[in-house]
Each structure stands twice: as C-alpha cells, then as structure tokens.
Amino acid sequence: MKVSPPRSEAELLERARAIAGLSMAELAARLDAPIPAQARRAKGWAGQLVETALGATAGSRPEPDFQRLGIELKTIPVRPDGRPLESTYVCTVPLEAAEVGHWEAAYIRHKLARVLWVPLVGEAGGHPAERRIGAALLWSPDPAEDAVLRADWEELMEQVCLGRVDTLTARHGTALQIRPKAADSHARRRGVGASGAPEAMLPRGFYLRAGFTATLLARRYALGGGQ
DNA sequence: GAATGATCATCA
DNA sequence: TGATGATCATTC
C-alpha cells in the first residue's frame, strides 16, 4: 500500500491521530505488510511501517522524512507509563575534520529542529507487533534543550576533531551520546586518527539518551496537550 | 558500502 | 534493571 506525502502539517497530524490506538499488527494488516517472526529480526520494522502509513518520502536518503514539511519522523518504544525503552538514533557522526562545522549549521541540529515523535507502547522484550501506537507529539527543542544538545555536541565534536574518537564512549554527553553505528564491529570509515591524519575507524552515530526523550515526551502533559 | 530504520545481548 | 557496545533489515 502506498500513501502519498502529507501536504500540510495538519494533514500529517491528522494521519497520526488516525492510526493512534492501533497495534502494530493491526497497522501491518492495513498496509498488507508481513510481520517478522522473530523480534530480533524486526529492528526497524515498526519505524518503517509507520513511515509508510504516514506517507514519509525519504527512504534511506539523508533527507527529512517529510521533506516538504521539514519534519523528521521518529518512532520511540515506550513502556505503558510513557518512559522510553531505548535511546534514539539520530544520525551518523561526521568523523572527518573537514565535515565539522559549528552547532548552528550542524546536520544533527537540522535533523532535530522539528520531529514528529510517535510512541509505540509495549513492555520491554515484547514483540514489536504487539506494541500499540500512542498519541504523536510534534516537537522542536526549546531554548534549554537546544543549549543542552549544543553543549554535548561541542564537547563530543571537539574530541572527534582532535582525533580522539577512540576515547569517546557512550558515557560522554548528558543528552546526546556517541555510540557505534555499523553492521558490525569490523566496519570501517575514514576519520581523523590520533595523529591527525586520516585513518580507518568504526563508524559512530549520535543517539539521544532515554532520559532526554522521556522529558521531552512528558512536556506534552506539563503543557496540557502538546501538538 | 553507507545511509536509513532501530533493538539486541551483555555486563556492571 | 539500565546503559553500553554490537548487531539486524532494507534501501539506494
């Protein structure tokens, strides 16, 4: 089944409302999509299905999911109490010095400028198909959140630029962290080595910590309704 | 291969 | 139990 891109923010939010309350199994049935037999084979399945249902366009290209609207779509697994089960992948970490600029122009900042969060409610360890689609939240970082992200990004990217990627672990950063992001631990990309010269290294990704996304998802209740 | 979509498996 | 590092599927 093919869904056309939403023409407006209102249309996107209406579509998100329309699928809220469905289980992922029910959404899969509507879209005539198969359900992976094993949970460990289903990484990314829910996210891609919700993309299809809402009419996202980017596929695996480095573009916003809703290009015309400048909105990024993120599904996020949450417990029934609303707390995220996992951290959230954002984008690849630029490992070559030439790619690094300043926060205002950073790709990750662009990517997080406007995000439609779609919670998928379920228990830890449950099959993704059993999760239920929650109420979506269209979010932009407030000044405090932007400041936190910026501070983390500057600290982390300084290390990258200095060729200290190998000393960076997921323990750095209060909201944003850097973790491996690859098919396996043998994958290699070009980056700034310890000597300052280009060197092959493990690709990394930026992830939002669960504590950060928990707070941002909770904001809707604090403000009395979100969207 | 490298980007997207993420969750799994393990250990502190 | 939660966080870290490793891994899985799909697309371009």
Tab-separated table of C-alpha atoms (C1' of nucleotides) in Angstrom:
chain	number	residue	atom	x	y	z
A	1	MET	CA	0.000	0.000	0.000
A	2	LYS	CA	1.205	3.438	-0.954
A	3	VAL	CA	0.343	6.607	0.953
A	4	SER	CA	1.034	9.991	-0.636
A	5	PRO	CA	3.152	12.533	1.263
A	6	PRO	CA	1.095	14.765	3.559
A	7	ARG	CA	0.620	18.237	2.073
A	8	SER	CA	0.490	20.038	5.371
A	9	GLU	CA	1.375	19.702	8.998
A	10	ALA	CA	-2.319	19.435	9.808
A	11	GLU	CA	-2.715	16.564	7.391
A	12	LEU	CA	0.291	14.774	8.887
A	13	LEU	CA	-1.051	15.197	12.420
A	14	GLU	CA	-4.475	14.015	11.312
A	15	ARG	CA	-2.946	10.874	9.854
A	16	ALA	CA	-1.009	10.287	13.066
A	17	ARG	CA	-4.235	10.635	15.040
A	18	ALA	CA	-5.954	8.220	12.696
A	19	ILE	CA	-3.521	5.386	13.424
A	20	ALA	CA	-3.199	6.081	17.167
A	21	GLY	CA	-4.602	3.256	19.226
A	22	LEU	CA	-3.871	0.589	16.632
A	23	SER	CA	-1.456	-2.186	17.441
A	24	MET	CA	1.449	-2.559	15.051
A	25	ALA	CA	-0.038	-5.900	13.994
A	26	GLU	CA	-3.246	-4.096	13.012
A	27	LEU	CA	-1.312	-1.438	11.138
A	28	ALA	CA	0.646	-4.142	9.307
A	29	ALA	CA	-2.633	-5.780	8.294
A	30	ARG	CA	-3.984	-2.473	6.962
A	31	LEU	CA	-0.846	-1.975	4.911
A	32	ASP	CA	-0.763	-5.597	3.837
A	33	ALA	CA	2.742	-5.921	5.285
A	34	PRO	CA	4.226	-9.089	6.773
A	35	ILE	CA	5.086	-9.356	10.476
A	36	PRO	CA	8.614	-10.626	11.194
A	37	ALA	CA	8.519	-13.954	13.011
A	38	GLN	CA	11.370	-13.145	15.395
A	39	ALA	CA	11.669	-9.923	17.332
A	40	ARG	CA	15.410	-9.735	16.725
A	41	ARG	CA	14.746	-9.741	13.002
A	42	ALA	CA	12.301	-6.866	13.409
A	43	LYS	CA	14.651	-3.989	14.207
A	44	GLY	CA	13.430	-1.020	12.259
A	45	TRP	CA	10.246	-2.786	11.144
A	46	ALA	CA	7.881	-0.640	13.186
A	47	GLY	CA	9.579	2.586	12.194
A	48	GLN	CA	9.397	1.786	8.515
A	49	LEU	CA	5.756	0.731	8.743
A	50	VAL	CA	4.767	3.986	10.443
A	51	GLU	CA	6.714	5.889	7.780
A	52	THR	CA	4.674	4.159	5.115
A	53	ALA	CA	1.411	4.767	6.936
A	54	LEU	CA	2.068	8.490	7.271
A	55	GLY	CA	3.438	8.953	3.749
A	56	ALA	CA	7.111	9.625	4.525
A	57	THR	CA	9.282	10.102	1.460
A	58	ALA	CA	12.967	9.949	2.308
A	59	GLY	CA	13.583	6.213	2.460
A	60	SER	CA	17.222	5.730	3.362
A	61	ARG	CA	18.273	9.062	1.878
A	62	PRO	CA	19.733	11.738	4.136
A	63	GLU	CA	16.633	13.930	3.947
A	64	PRO	CA	13.783	14.761	6.304
A	65	ASP	CA	11.106	12.081	6.278
A	66	PHE	CA	8.600	14.706	5.258
A	67	GLN	CA	10.845	16.784	3.061
A	68	ARG	CA	8.285	19.337	2.059
A	69	LEU	CA	7.287	19.952	5.663
A	70	GLY	CA	10.828	19.793	7.054
A	71	ILE	CA	9.713	17.240	9.619
A	72	GLU	CA	11.591	14.182	10.826
A	73	LEU	CA	9.660	11.107	11.977
A	74	LYS	CA	10.819	9.083	14.975
A	75	THR	CA	9.010	6.147	16.461
A	76	ILE	CA	10.006	5.520	20.042
A	77	PRO	CA	9.274	2.406	22.077
A	78	VAL	CA	7.825	3.321	25.475
A	79	ARG	CA	6.528	1.441	28.483
A	80	PRO	CA	2.858	1.838	29.414
A	81	ASP	CA	3.943	4.639	31.786
A	82	GLY	CA	5.436	6.563	28.880
A	83	ARG	CA	9.112	6.012	29.716
A	84	PRO	CA	11.258	5.167	26.679
A	85	LEU	CA	12.642	1.646	26.445
A	86	GLU	CA	15.606	2.675	24.321
A	87	SER	CA	17.808	5.561	23.336
A	88	THR	CA	17.046	7.108	19.958
A	89	TYR	CA	19.385	7.074	16.982
A	90	VAL	CA	19.628	10.463	15.292
A	91	CYS	CA	22.292	10.430	12.586
A	92	THR	CA	25.826	9.480	11.671
A	93	VAL	CA	28.730	11.264	13.379
A	94	PRO	CA	30.964	13.160	10.940
A	95	LEU	CA	34.408	11.695	11.554
A	96	GLU	CA	36.427	13.729	9.072
A	97	ALA	CA	37.592	17.126	10.262
A	98	ALA	CA	36.512	18.804	7.039
A	99	GLU	CA	32.930	17.833	7.739
A	100	VAL	CA	32.823	19.517	11.119
A	101	GLY	CA	31.339	22.976	11.396
A	102	HIS	CA	29.599	24.812	14.203
A	103	TRP	CA	26.397	23.948	16.056
A	104	GLU	CA	24.127	26.392	14.228
A	105	ALA	CA	24.906	24.673	10.945
A	106	ALA	CA	25.270	21.151	12.256
A	107	TYR	CA	23.371	18.481	10.393
A	108	ILE	CA	22.125	16.972	13.624
A	109	ARG	CA	20.644	20.286	14.706
A	110	HIS	CA	18.741	20.480	11.465
A	111	LYS	CA	17.553	16.963	11.916
A	112	LEU	CA	16.234	17.649	15.405
A	113	ALA	CA	14.691	21.023	14.563
A	114	ARG	CA	11.246	19.521	14.050
A	115	VAL	CA	10.433	15.940	14.976
A	116	LEU	CA	7.169	14.033	14.998
A	117	TRP	CA	7.506	11.549	17.848
A	118	VAL	CA	5.260	8.516	17.594
A	119	PRO	CA	5.337	6.462	20.813
A	120	LEU	CA	4.893	2.714	20.440
A	121	VAL	CA	3.577	1.423	23.740
A	122	GLY	CA	4.587	-2.006	24.968
A	123	GLU	CA	6.584	-3.941	27.518
A	124	ALA	CA	10.324	-4.495	27.379
A	125	GLY	CA	11.052	-7.676	25.494
A	126	GLY	CA	7.656	-7.751	23.806
A	127	HIS	CA	7.334	-8.305	20.066
A	128	PRO	CA	7.115	-5.020	18.110
A	129	ALA	CA	3.863	-6.190	16.510
A	130	GLU	CA	2.202	-6.180	19.921
A	131	ARG	CA	3.024	-2.553	20.566
A	132	ARG	CA	0.255	-0.001	20.352
A	133	ILE	CA	0.590	3.310	18.573
A	134	GLY	CA	0.359	6.203	21.004
A	135	ALA	CA	-0.500	9.876	20.589
A	136	ALA	CA	2.066	11.619	18.380
A	137	LEU	CA	3.907	14.743	19.506
A	138	LEU	CA	5.289	17.351	17.120
A	139	TRP	CA	8.339	18.701	18.910
A	140	SER	CA	11.026	21.337	18.486
A	141	PRO	CA	13.787	21.842	21.049
A	142	ASP	CA	13.066	24.684	23.440
A	143	PRO	CA	15.983	27.031	24.259
A	144	ALA	CA	17.031	24.919	27.240
A	145	GLU	CA	17.002	21.698	25.251
A	146	ASP	CA	18.900	23.328	22.414
A	147	ALA	CA	21.523	24.536	24.867
A	148	VAL	CA	21.984	21.071	26.345
A	149	LEU	CA	22.300	19.498	22.919
A	150	ARG	CA	24.724	22.165	21.831
A	151	ALA	CA	26.964	21.709	24.862
A	152	ASP	CA	27.080	17.950	24.325
A	153	TRP	CA	27.669	18.312	20.615
A	154	GLU	CA	30.524	20.778	21.096
A	155	GLU	CA	32.211	18.604	23.699
A	156	LEU	CA	31.860	15.468	21.619
A	157	MET	CA	32.847	17.001	18.310
A	158	GLU	CA	35.911	18.612	19.846
A	159	GLN	CA	37.166	15.147	20.663
A	160	VAL	CA	36.349	13.950	17.155
A	161	CYS	CA	38.270	16.842	15.614
A	162	LEU	CA	41.247	16.167	17.844
A	163	GLY	CA	41.355	12.589	16.635
A	164	ARG	CA	40.229	11.164	19.947
A	165	VAL	CA	37.215	9.289	18.691
A	166	ASP	CA	38.552	6.062	20.122
A	167	THR	CA	38.489	7.527	23.623
A	168	LEU	CA	34.859	8.612	23.285
A	169	THR	CA	32.348	6.271	24.871
A	170	ALA	CA	28.597	6.350	25.363
A	171	ARG	CA	29.262	7.723	28.856
A	172	HIS	CA	30.051	11.154	27.467
A	173	GLY	CA	27.257	13.654	26.952
A	174	THR	CA	24.242	14.375	29.127
A	175	ALA	CA	21.528	14.233	26.446
A	176	LEU	CA	23.467	13.338	23.334
A	177	GLN	CA	25.899	10.450	23.178
A	178	ILE	CA	28.097	8.812	20.567
A	179	ARG	CA	27.924	5.061	20.075
A	180	PRO	CA	28.992	2.608	17.390
A	181	LYS	CA	26.640	2.541	14.415
A	182	ALA	CA	27.581	-0.123	11.918
A	183	ALA	CA	26.695	-3.512	10.530
A	184	ASP	CA	29.236	-4.971	12.960
A	185	SER	CA	32.362	-4.051	14.902
A	186	HIS	CA	34.565	-4.716	11.883
A	187	ALA	CA	33.052	-1.925	9.770
A	188	ARG	CA	35.419	0.958	8.989
A	189	ARG	CA	35.070	4.534	7.826
A	190	ARG	CA	37.590	7.246	7.171
A	191	GLY	CA	38.082	9.626	10.082
A	192	VAL	CA	40.602	11.772	11.927
A	193	GLY	CA	43.139	9.489	13.576
A	194	ALA	CA	45.098	10.114	16.772
A	195	SER	CA	47.961	11.573	14.721
A	196	GLY	CA	45.632	13.975	12.952
A	197	ALA	CA	45.938	12.049	9.711
A	198	PRO	CA	43.040	10.215	8.044
A	199	GLU	CA	42.544	6.727	9.412
A	200	ALA	CA	40.001	3.908	9.101
A	201	MET	CA	37.755	3.642	12.139
A	202	LEU	CA	34.477	2.251	13.407
A	203	PRO	CA	31.504	4.353	12.240
A	204	ARG	CA	29.629	6.134	15.047
A	205	GLY	CA	26.161	7.554	15.465
A	206	PHE	CA	24.578	10.254	17.607
A	207	TYR	CA	21.940	8.938	19.993
A	208	LEU	CA	19.541	10.744	22.319
A	209	ARG	CA	19.568	9.293	25.813
A	210	ALA	CA	16.296	7.849	27.066
A	211	GLY	CA	16.235	10.357	29.910
A	212	PHE	CA	16.210	13.231	27.439
A	213	THR	CA	13.439	11.813	25.287
A	214	ALA	CA	11.461	10.930	28.422
A	215	THR	CA	11.497	14.579	29.437
A	216	LEU	CA	10.537	15.841	26.025
A	217	LEU	CA	7.671	13.375	25.746
A	218	ALA	CA	6.489	14.358	29.218
A	219	ARG	CA	6.368	18.029	28.228
A	220	ARG	CA	3.050	17.452	26.454
A	221	TYR	CA	1.411	16.649	29.777
A	222	ALA	CA	3.061	19.574	31.532
A	223	LEU	CA	1.711	21.893	28.834
A	224	GLY	CA	-1.667	20.227	28.801
A	225	GLY	CA	-1.720	18.525	25.467
A	226	GLY	CA	1.203	19.007	23.112
A	227	GLN	CA	0.744	19.100	19.315
B	1	DG	C1'	29.327	0.375	1.164
B	2	DA	C1'	26.816	3.788	3.517
B	3	DA	C1'	22.726	5.682	4.581
B	4	DT	C1'	18.142	4.822	6.617
B	5	DG	C1'	15.047	2.345	10.242
B	6	DA	C1'	16.286	0.899	15.194
B	7	DT	C1'	16.707	-3.074	19.016
B	8	DC	C1'	19.576	-6.923	20.894
B	9	DA	C1'	22.836	-9.026	24.124
B	10	DT	C1'	25.668	-8.407	27.734
B	11	DC	C1'	27.612	-6.687	31.846
B	12	DA	C1'	28.082	-3.536	35.666
C	1	DT	C1'	17.463	-3.021	35.785
C	2	DG	C1'	19.567	0.152	32.824
C	3	DA	C1'	23.166	1.596	29.877
C	4	DT	C1'	26.752	0.368	26.580
C	5	DG	C1'	28.620	-1.593	22.645
C	6	DA	C1'	27.171	-4.774	18.903
C	7	DT	C1'	24.103	-6.064	15.628
C	8	DC	C1'	19.917	-6.783	12.162
C	9	DA	C1'	16.922	-5.392	7.935
C	10	DT	C1'	16.178	-2.505	3.984
C	11	DT	C1'	17.203	0.866	0.518
C	12	DC	C1'	19.997	3.483	-2.642
